[in-house]
CSV table of C-alpha atoms in Angstrom, one decimal:
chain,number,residue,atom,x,y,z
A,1,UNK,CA,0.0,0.0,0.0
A,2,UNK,CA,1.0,3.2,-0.8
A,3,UNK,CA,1.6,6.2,1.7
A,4,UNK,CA,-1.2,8.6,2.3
A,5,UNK,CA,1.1,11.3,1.9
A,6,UNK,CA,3.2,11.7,-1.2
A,7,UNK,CA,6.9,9.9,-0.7
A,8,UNK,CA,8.4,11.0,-3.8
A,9,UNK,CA,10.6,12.8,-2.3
A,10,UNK,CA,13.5,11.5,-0.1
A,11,UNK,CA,16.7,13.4,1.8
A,12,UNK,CA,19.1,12.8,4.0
A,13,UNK,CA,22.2,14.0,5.8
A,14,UNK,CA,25.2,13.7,7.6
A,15,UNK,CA,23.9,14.0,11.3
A,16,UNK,CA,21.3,11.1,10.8
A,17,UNK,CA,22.1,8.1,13.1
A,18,UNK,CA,24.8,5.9,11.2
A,19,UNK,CA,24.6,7.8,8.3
A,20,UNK,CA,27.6,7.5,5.5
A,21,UNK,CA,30.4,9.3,6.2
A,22,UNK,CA,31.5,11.5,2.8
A,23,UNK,CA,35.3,12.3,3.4
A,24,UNK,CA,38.7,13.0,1.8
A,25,UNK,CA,39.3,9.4,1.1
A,26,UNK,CA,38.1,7.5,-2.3
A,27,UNK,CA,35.2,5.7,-2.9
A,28,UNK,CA,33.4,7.5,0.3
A,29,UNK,CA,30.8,9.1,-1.6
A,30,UNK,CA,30.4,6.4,-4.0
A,31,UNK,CA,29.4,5.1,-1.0
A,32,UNK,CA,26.6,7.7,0.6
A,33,UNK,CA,25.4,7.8,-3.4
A,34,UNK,CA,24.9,4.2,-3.0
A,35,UNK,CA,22.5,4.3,0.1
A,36,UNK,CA,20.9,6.8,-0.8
A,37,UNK,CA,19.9,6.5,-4.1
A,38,UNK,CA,19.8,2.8,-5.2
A,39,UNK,CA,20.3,0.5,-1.3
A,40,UNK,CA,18.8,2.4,1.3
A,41,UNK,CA,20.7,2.1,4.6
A,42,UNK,CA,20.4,2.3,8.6
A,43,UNK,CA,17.9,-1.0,8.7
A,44,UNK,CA,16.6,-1.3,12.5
A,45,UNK,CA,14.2,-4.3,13.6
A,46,UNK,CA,11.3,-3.4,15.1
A,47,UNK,CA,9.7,-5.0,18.5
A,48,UNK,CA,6.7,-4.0,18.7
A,49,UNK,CA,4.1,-2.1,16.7
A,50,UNK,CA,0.3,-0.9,16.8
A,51,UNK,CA,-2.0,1.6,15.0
A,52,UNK,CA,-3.8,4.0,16.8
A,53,UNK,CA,-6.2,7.3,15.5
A,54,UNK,CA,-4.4,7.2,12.4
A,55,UNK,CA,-0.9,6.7,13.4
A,56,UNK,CA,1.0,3.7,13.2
A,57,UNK,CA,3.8,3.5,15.8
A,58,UNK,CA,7.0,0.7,15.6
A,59,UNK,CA,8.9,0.5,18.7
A,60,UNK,CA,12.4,-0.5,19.4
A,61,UNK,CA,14.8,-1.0,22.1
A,62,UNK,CA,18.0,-1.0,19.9
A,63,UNK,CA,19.0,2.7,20.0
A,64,UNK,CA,17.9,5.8,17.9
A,65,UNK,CA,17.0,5.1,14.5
A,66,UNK,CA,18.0,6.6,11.4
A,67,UNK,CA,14.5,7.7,10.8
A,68,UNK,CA,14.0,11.7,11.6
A,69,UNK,CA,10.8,13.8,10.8
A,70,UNK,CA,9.6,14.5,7.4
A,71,UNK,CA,12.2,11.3,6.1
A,72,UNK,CA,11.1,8.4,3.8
A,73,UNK,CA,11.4,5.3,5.3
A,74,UNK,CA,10.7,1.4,3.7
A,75,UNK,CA,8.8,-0.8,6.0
A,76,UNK,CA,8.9,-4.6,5.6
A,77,UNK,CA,7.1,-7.5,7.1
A,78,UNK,CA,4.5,-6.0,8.4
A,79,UNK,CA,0.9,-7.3,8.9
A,80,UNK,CA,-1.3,-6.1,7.9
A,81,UNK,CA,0.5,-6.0,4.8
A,82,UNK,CA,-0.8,-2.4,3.4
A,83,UNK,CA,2.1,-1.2,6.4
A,84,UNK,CA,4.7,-2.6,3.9
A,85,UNK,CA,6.6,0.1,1.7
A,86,UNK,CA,7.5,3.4,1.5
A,87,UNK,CA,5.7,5.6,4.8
A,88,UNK,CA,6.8,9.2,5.4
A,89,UNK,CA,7.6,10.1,8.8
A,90,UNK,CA,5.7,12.0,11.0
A,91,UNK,CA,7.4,11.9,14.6
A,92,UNK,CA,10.5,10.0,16.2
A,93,UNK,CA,11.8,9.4,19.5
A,94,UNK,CA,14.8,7.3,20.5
A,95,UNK,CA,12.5,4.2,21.3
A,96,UNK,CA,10.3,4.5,18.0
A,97,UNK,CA,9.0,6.4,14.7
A,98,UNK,CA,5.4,7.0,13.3
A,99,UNK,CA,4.1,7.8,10.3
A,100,UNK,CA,0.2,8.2,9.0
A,101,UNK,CA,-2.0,5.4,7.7
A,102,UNK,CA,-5.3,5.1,6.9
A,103,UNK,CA,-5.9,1.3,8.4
A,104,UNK,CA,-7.9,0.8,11.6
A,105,UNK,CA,-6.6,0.9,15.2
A,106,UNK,CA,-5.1,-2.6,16.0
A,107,UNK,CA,-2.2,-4.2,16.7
A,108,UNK,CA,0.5,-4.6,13.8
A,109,UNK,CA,2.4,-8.2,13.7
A,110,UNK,CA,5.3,-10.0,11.8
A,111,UNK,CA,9.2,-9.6,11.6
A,112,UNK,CA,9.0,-5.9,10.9
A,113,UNK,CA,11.7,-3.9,10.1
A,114,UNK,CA,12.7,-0.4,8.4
A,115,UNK,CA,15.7,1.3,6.8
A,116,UNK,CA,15.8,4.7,5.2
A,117,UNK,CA,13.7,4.4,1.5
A,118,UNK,CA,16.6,4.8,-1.2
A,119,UNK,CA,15.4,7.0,-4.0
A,120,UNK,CA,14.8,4.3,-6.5
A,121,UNK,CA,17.8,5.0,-9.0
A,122,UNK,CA,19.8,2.4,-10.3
A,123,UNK,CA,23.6,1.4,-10.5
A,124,UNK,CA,24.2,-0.3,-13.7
A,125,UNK,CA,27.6,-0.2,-13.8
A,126,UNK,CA,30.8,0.2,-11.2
A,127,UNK,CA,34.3,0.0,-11.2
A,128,UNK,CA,37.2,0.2,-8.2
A,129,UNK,CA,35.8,2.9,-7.0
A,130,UNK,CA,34.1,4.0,-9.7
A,131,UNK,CA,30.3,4.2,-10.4
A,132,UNK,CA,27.7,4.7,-12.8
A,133,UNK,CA,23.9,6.1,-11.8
A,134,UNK,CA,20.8,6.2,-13.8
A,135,UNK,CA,17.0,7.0,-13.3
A,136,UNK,CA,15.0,4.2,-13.6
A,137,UNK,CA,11.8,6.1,-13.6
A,138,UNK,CA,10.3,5.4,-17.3
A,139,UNK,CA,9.4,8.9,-17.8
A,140,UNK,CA,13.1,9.9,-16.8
A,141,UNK,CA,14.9,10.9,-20.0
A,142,UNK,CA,17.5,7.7,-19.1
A,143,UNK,CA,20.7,9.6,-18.9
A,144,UNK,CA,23.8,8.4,-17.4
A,145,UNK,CA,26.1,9.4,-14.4
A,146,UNK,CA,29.5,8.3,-14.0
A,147,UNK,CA,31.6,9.2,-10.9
A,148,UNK,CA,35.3,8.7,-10.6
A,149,UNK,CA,35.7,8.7,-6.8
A,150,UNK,CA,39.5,7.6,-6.2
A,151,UNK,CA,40.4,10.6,-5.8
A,152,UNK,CA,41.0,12.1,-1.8
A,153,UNK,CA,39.4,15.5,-2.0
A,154,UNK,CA,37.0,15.4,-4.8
A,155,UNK,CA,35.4,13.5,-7.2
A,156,UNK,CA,35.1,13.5,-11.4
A,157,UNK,CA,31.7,13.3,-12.7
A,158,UNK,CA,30.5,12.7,-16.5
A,159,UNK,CA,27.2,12.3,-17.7
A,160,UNK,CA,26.9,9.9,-20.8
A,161,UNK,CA,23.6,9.3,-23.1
A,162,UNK,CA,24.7,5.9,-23.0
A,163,UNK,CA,27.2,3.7,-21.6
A,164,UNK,CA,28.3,-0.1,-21.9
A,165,UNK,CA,30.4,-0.2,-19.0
A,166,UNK,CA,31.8,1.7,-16.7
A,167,UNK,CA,34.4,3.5,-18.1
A,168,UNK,CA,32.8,3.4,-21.8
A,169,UNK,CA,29.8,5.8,-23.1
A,170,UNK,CA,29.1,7.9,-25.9
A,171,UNK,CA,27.4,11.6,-25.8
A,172,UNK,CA,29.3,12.8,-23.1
A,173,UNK,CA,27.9,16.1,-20.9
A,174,UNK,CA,30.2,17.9,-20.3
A,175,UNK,CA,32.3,16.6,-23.6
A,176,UNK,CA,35.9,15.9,-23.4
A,177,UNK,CA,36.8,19.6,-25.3
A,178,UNK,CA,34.9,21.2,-22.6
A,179,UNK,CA,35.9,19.6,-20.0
A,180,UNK,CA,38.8,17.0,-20.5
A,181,UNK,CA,38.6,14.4,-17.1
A,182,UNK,CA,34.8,15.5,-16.5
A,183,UNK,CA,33.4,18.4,-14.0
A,184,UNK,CA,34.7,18.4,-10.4
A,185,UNK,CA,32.4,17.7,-7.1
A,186,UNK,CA,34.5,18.6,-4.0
A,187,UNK,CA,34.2,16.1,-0.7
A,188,UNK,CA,36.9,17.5,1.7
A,189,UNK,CA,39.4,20.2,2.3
A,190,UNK,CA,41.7,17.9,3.2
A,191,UNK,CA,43.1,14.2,2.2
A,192,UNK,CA,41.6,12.3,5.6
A,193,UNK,CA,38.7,10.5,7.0
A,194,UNK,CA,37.4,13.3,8.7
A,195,UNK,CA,34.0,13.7,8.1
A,196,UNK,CA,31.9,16.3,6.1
A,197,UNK,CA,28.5,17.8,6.3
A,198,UNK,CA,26.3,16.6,3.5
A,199,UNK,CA,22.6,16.9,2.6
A,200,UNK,CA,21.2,14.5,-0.5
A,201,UNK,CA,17.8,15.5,-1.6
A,202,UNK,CA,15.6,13.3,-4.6
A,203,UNK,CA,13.1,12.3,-6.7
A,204,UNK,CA,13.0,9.5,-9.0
A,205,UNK,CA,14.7,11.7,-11.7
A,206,UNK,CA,17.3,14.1,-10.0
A,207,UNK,CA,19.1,14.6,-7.4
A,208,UNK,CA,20.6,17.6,-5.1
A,209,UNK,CA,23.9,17.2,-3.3
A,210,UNK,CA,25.4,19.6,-0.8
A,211,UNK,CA,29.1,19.4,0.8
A,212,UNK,CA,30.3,21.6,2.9
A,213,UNK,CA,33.8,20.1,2.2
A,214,UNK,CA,35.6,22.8,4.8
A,215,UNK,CA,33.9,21.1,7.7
A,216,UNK,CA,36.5,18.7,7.6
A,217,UNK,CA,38.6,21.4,9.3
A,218,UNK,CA,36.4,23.2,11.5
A,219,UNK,CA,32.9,22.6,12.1
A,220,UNK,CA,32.5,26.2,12.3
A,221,UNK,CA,33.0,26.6,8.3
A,222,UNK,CA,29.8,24.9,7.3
A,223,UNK,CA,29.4,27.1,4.3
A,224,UNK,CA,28.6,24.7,1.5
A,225,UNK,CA,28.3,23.7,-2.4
A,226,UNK,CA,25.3,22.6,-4.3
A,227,UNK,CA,25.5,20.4,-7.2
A,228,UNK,CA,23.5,18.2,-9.0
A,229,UNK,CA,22.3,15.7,-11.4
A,230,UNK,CA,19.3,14.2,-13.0
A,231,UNK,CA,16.2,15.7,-15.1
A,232,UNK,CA,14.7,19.4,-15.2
A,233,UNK,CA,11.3,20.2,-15.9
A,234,UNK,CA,11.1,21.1,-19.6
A,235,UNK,CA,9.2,23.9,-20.9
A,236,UNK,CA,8.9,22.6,-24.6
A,237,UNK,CA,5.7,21.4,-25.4
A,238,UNK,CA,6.9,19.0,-28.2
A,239,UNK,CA,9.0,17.6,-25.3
A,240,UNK,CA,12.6,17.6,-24.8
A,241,UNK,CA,14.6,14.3,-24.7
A,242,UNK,CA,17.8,15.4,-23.6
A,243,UNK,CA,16.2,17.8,-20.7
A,244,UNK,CA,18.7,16.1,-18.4
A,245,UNK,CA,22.2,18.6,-16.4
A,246,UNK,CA,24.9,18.0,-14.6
A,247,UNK,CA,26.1,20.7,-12.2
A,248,UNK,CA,30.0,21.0,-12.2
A,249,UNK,CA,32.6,22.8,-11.0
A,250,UNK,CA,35.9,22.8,-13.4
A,251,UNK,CA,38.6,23.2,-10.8
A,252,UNK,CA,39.3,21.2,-7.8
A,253,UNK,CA,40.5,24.3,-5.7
A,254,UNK,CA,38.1,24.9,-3.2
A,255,UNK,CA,37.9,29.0,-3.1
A,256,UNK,CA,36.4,28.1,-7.0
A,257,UNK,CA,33.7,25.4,-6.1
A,258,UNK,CA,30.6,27.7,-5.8
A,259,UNK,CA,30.9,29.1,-9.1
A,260,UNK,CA,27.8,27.7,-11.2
A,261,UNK,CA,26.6,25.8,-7.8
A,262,UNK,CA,22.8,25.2,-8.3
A,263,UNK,CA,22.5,28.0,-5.7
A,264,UNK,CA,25.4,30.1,-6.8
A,265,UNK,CA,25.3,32.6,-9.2
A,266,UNK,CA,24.7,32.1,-13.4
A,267,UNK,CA,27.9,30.6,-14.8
A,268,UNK,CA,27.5,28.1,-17.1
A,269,UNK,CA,28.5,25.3,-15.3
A,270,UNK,CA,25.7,23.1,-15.9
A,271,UNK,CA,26.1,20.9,-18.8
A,272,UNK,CA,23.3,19.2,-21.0
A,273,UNK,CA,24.0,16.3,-23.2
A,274,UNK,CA,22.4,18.3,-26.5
A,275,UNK,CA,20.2,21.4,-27.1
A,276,UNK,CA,16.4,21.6,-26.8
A,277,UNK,CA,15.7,20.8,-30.8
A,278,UNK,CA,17.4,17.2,-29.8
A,279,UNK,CA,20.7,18.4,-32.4
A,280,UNK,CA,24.4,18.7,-31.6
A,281,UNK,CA,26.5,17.5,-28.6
A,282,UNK,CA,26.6,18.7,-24.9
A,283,UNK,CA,25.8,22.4,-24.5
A,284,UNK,CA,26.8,24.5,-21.1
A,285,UNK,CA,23.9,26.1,-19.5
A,286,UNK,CA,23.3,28.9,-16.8
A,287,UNK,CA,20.8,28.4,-13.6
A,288,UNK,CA,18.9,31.5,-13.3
A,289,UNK,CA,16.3,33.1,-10.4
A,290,UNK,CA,12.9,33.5,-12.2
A,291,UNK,CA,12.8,36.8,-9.6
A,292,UNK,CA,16.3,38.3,-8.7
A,293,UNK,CA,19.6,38.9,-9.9
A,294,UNK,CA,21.2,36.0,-11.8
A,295,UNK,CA,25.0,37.2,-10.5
A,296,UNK,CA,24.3,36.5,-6.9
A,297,UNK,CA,24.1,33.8,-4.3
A,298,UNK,CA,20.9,33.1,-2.8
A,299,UNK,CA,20.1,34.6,-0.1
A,300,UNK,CA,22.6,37.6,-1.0
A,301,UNK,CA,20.1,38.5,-3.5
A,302,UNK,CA,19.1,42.4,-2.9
A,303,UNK,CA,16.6,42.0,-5.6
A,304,UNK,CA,13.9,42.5,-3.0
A,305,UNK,CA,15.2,44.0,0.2
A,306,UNK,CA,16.5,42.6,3.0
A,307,UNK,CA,15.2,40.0,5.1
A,308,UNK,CA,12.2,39.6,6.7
A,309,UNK,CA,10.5,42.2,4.6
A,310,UNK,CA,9.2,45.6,6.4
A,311,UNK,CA,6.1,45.1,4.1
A,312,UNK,CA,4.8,41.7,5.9
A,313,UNK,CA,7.5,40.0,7.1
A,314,UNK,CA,7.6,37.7,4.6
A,315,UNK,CA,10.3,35.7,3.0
A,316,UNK,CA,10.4,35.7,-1.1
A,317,UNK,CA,11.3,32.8,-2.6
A,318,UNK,CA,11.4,31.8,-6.0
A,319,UNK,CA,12.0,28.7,-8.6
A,320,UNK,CA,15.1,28.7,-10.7
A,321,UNK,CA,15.7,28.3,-14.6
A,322,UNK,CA,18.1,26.7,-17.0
A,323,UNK,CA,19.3,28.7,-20.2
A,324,UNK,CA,22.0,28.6,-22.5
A,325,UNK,CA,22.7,32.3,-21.2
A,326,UNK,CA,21.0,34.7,-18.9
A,327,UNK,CA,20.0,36.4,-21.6
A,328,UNK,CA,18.4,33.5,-23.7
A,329,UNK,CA,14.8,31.9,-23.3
A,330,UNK,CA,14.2,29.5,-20.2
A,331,UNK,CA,14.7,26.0,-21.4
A,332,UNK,CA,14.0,24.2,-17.9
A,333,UNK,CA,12.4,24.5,-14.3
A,334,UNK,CA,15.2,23.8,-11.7
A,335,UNK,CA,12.9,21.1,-9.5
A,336,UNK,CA,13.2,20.7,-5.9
A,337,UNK,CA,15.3,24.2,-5.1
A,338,UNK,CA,14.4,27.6,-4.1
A,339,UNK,CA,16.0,30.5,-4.5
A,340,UNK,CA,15.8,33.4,-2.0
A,341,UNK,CA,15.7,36.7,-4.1
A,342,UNK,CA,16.6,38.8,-0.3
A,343,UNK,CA,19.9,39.5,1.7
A,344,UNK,CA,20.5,38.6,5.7
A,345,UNK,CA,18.8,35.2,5.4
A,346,UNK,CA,21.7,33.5,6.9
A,347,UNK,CA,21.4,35.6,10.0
A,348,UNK,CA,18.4,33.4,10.6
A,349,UNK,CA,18.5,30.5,9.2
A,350,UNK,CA,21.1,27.5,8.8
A,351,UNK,CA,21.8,24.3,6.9
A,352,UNK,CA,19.0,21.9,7.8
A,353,UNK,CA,16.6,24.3,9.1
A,354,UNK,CA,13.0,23.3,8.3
A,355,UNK,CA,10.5,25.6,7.7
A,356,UNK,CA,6.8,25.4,7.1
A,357,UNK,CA,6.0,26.4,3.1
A,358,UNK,CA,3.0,29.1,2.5
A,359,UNK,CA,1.1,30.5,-0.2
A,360,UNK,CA,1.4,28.3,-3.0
A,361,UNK,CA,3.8,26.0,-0.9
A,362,UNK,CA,1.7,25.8,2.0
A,363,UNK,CA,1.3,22.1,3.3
A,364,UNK,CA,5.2,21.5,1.9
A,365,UNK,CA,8.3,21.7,4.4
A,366,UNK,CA,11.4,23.4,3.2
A,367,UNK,CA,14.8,23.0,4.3
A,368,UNK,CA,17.8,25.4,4.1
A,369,UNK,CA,20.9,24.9,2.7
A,370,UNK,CA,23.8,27.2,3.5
A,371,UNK,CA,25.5,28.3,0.0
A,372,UNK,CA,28.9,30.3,0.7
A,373,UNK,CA,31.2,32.3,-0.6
A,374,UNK,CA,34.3,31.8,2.3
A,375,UNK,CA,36.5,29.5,2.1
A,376,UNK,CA,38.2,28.4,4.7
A,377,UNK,CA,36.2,30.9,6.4
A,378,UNK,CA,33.4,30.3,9.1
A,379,UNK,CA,30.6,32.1,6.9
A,380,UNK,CA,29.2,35.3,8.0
A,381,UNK,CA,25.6,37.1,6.8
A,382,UNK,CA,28.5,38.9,4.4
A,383,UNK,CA,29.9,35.8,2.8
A,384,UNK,CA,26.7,33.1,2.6
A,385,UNK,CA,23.2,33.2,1.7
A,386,UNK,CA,20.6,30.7,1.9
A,387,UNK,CA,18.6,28.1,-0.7
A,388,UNK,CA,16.0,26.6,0.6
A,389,UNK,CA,14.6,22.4,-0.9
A,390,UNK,CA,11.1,20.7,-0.8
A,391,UNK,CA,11.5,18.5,0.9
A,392,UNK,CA,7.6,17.1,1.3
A,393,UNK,CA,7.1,16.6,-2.6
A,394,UNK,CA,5.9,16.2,-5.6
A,395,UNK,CA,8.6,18.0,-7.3
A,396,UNK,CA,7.1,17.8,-10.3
C-alpha cells in the first residue's frame, strides 16, 4: 500500500544516526550515493508495533534510529501488509517512529523492520571505486552518471547518453573539449577521514547534493556547495529528450567550487548532453532566479530588500531556470530548489533548518541549505546566503 502522503521525495544528511560518512578518502561518496539512491541504509528491527487514530507507531529497544521527521522510510514484514513500503515520517523518539495510515486501530504483527527508503535510481555499472547512476523512472529521459571517486578531495563526474560499462559511453555532458577528465564535485578540504557535512535531496529523476567540504577542518566553516544531477522540468511542449544537467565545478581548488553551484550565481556550469531541438552535442547552460539577480548567491540577493520584509514580514522565494545564457529563453524549471531573491537570510537561518511552506507552498516543508562564498572561512551574513529544498514533494 502506498503512503497517504506523497513519498516521492527523499533526503538525508550527515547528522542522521549511522549515516555515510562522505570524506577525503576514495570511494566515500560512492558510497553515501549508493544508500541513498539505489540501497537504502540504517535498517533497524522493530519489536513491537500498533495503530492507533491514524498513526501507526513501531517501537524498538535498539537505539535511535536513522529515521527523523519529514524522512522516507521502507517498512517490511508487516501485517497487515498495506504497512509494507514506502511511509513518510511524522514523529520519532529514540524508542520509535510513526508515520500516517489510513488502516484501523489494532495491533501490527510479523518480523517488521525499516531502513531509510533509497530514492529508486539504479547502479548499472561500477568499477574500483568508480560508479555509474541512472533513473529508472520510465518517464526519466535515461541519462547516465559516471563518478570517478579515487580521488581524496574530490570526485570526477560525467554524464553519458549511454554507456556499456563503466568507463565506456558515448554523448558525453560535459564533452571531453569542454571539460577534459569530467566536472569536479569537492568532498573535503583535506586528504583524511574526517568527516563532512552533507545533505542529498531526490526524486525519482534528479538529485541535489550539498558538501560543505571545509567542515573537515572546522565545524565552524559549514558554508557549502550545491550540485547536481538528474532531469529538469522542460518547458517545450513538443517535449525535450535530452532535458537532463549536470552541475560542475571545473577546478578542484576549493575557493572556486561555488561558481555555477545550483544556488550560486549564473555561470554556465551546468552541462546538457544536446540542445532543446534534440541536435548537436553537450551544451553548457546557466541556472537563473525567475525573480532576482542571476550574478548572486541566494540569499545575497538584494533584488527584493533585506530580510524579513518591512512590508509583511515575509520571505520571497522563488524557482530557478536553466538557459544557454541569462540572456536566452528558459529551457528548464530547476525542480526541488528555491532561490531566495533577499539579503541577511543567513542571519536566521542555517543548513537543515526546516521551515513550514506558505502561499502556494503551503502544506510543503522546506529546508535550508547554507551556500557560501568563504572558504576556509566560518561564513558570515556577508559571505553566505541561503537556498532553501522541498523536501515534502511532488517536485514535479
Amino acid at each position: 500500500m502506498a503512503s497517504i502522503v506523497d513519498t516521492s521525495v527523499k533526503h538525508a544528511y550527515s547528522s542522521m544516526a549511522g549515516a555515510p560518512a562522505i570524506n577525503g578518502t576514495a570511494g566515500s561518496l560512492i558510497a553515501a550515493l549508493d544508500a541513498f539512491l539505489v540501497t537504502g541504509w540504517g535498517s533497524k528491527a522493530v519489536d513491537s508495533a500498533s495503530i492507533s487514530n491514524g498513526v501507526c507507531r513501531l517501537n524498538f529497544a535498539s537505539g535511535k534510529s536513522a529515521a527523523e521527521i519529514h524522512a522516507v522510510i521502507s517498512v517490511t514484514g508487516a501485517s497487515p501488509s498495506a504497512l509494507n513500503g514506502e511511509q513518510r515520517v511524522a514523529a520519532v523518539a529514540n524508542g520509535w517512529v510513526e508515520f500516517k495510515t489510513a488502516l484501523p486501530d489494532g495491533a501490527v504483527s510479523g518480523s517488521i523492520s525499516f531502513k531509510m527508503a533509497p530514492a529508486g535510481w539504479v547502479k548499472p555499472f561500477a568499477g574500483t571505486k568508480l560508479a555509474v547512476y541512472q533513473s529508472q523512472d520510465p518517464q526519466s529521459t535515461k541519462m547516465f552518471l559516471r563518478v570517478d571517486d579515487t580521488g581524496s578531495v574530490s570526485a570526477r563526474v560525467v554524464g553519458f547518453e549511454s554507456m556499456t560499462d563503466v568507463s565506456s559511453g558515448a554523448g558525453a555532458f560535459p564533452s571531453l573539449l569542454q571539460m577534459p577528465g569530467g566536472g569536479y564535485w569537492a568532498k573535503s578540504a583535506q586528504a583524511t577521514a574526517a568527516p563532512v557535512n552533507w545533505v542529498l535531496f531526490a526524486d525519482s529523476r534528479k538529485f541535489i547534493l550539498h558538501i560543505a567540504p571545509n567542515t573537515s577542518v572546522s565545524a565552524n566553516y559549514s558554508g557549502g556547495v550545491t550540485r547536481g544531477f538528474g532531469d529538469d522540468i522542460h518547458f517545450r511542449p513538443s517535449g525535450d529528450a535530452y532535458a537532463c544537467s549536470l552541475s560542475f565545478a571545473n577546478t578542484s581548488a576549493l575557493g572556486n567550487q561555488g561558481a555555477g553551484g545550483l544556488d550560486g550565481s549564473a555561470v554556465a556550469l551546468q552541462a546538457m548532453p544536446r540542445n532543446y531541438t534534440g541536435l548537436g552535442s553537450s551544451v553548457l547552460h546557466v541556472t537563473a532566479p525567475f525573480s532576482g539577480n542571476s550574478n548572486t548567491v541566494s540569499g545575497m540577493d538584494s533584488a527584493f530588500g533585506a530580510f524579513p520584509s518591512p512590508v509583511d514580514g515575509s520571505l520571497r522565494l522563488t524557482k530557478k531556470y536553466l538557459a544557454e545564457s541569462v540572456q536566452a529563453a528558459p529551457r528548464c524549471e530547476l525542480p526541488g530548489l528555491f532561490h531566495v531573491s533577499q539579503t541577511s537570510v543567513f542571519s536566521t537561518f542555517k543548513t537543515g533548518d526546516i521551515i513550514p511552506g506558505t502561499g502556494t507552498l503551503a502544506g510543503r516543508r522546506l529546508m535550508a541549505l547554507t551556500p557560501s562564498l568563504a572558504y576556509p572561512d566560518a561564513p558570515t551574513a556577508g559571505s553566505a546566503g541561503v537556498s532553501f529544498v522541498d523536501v515534502t514533494g511532488p517536485w514535479r
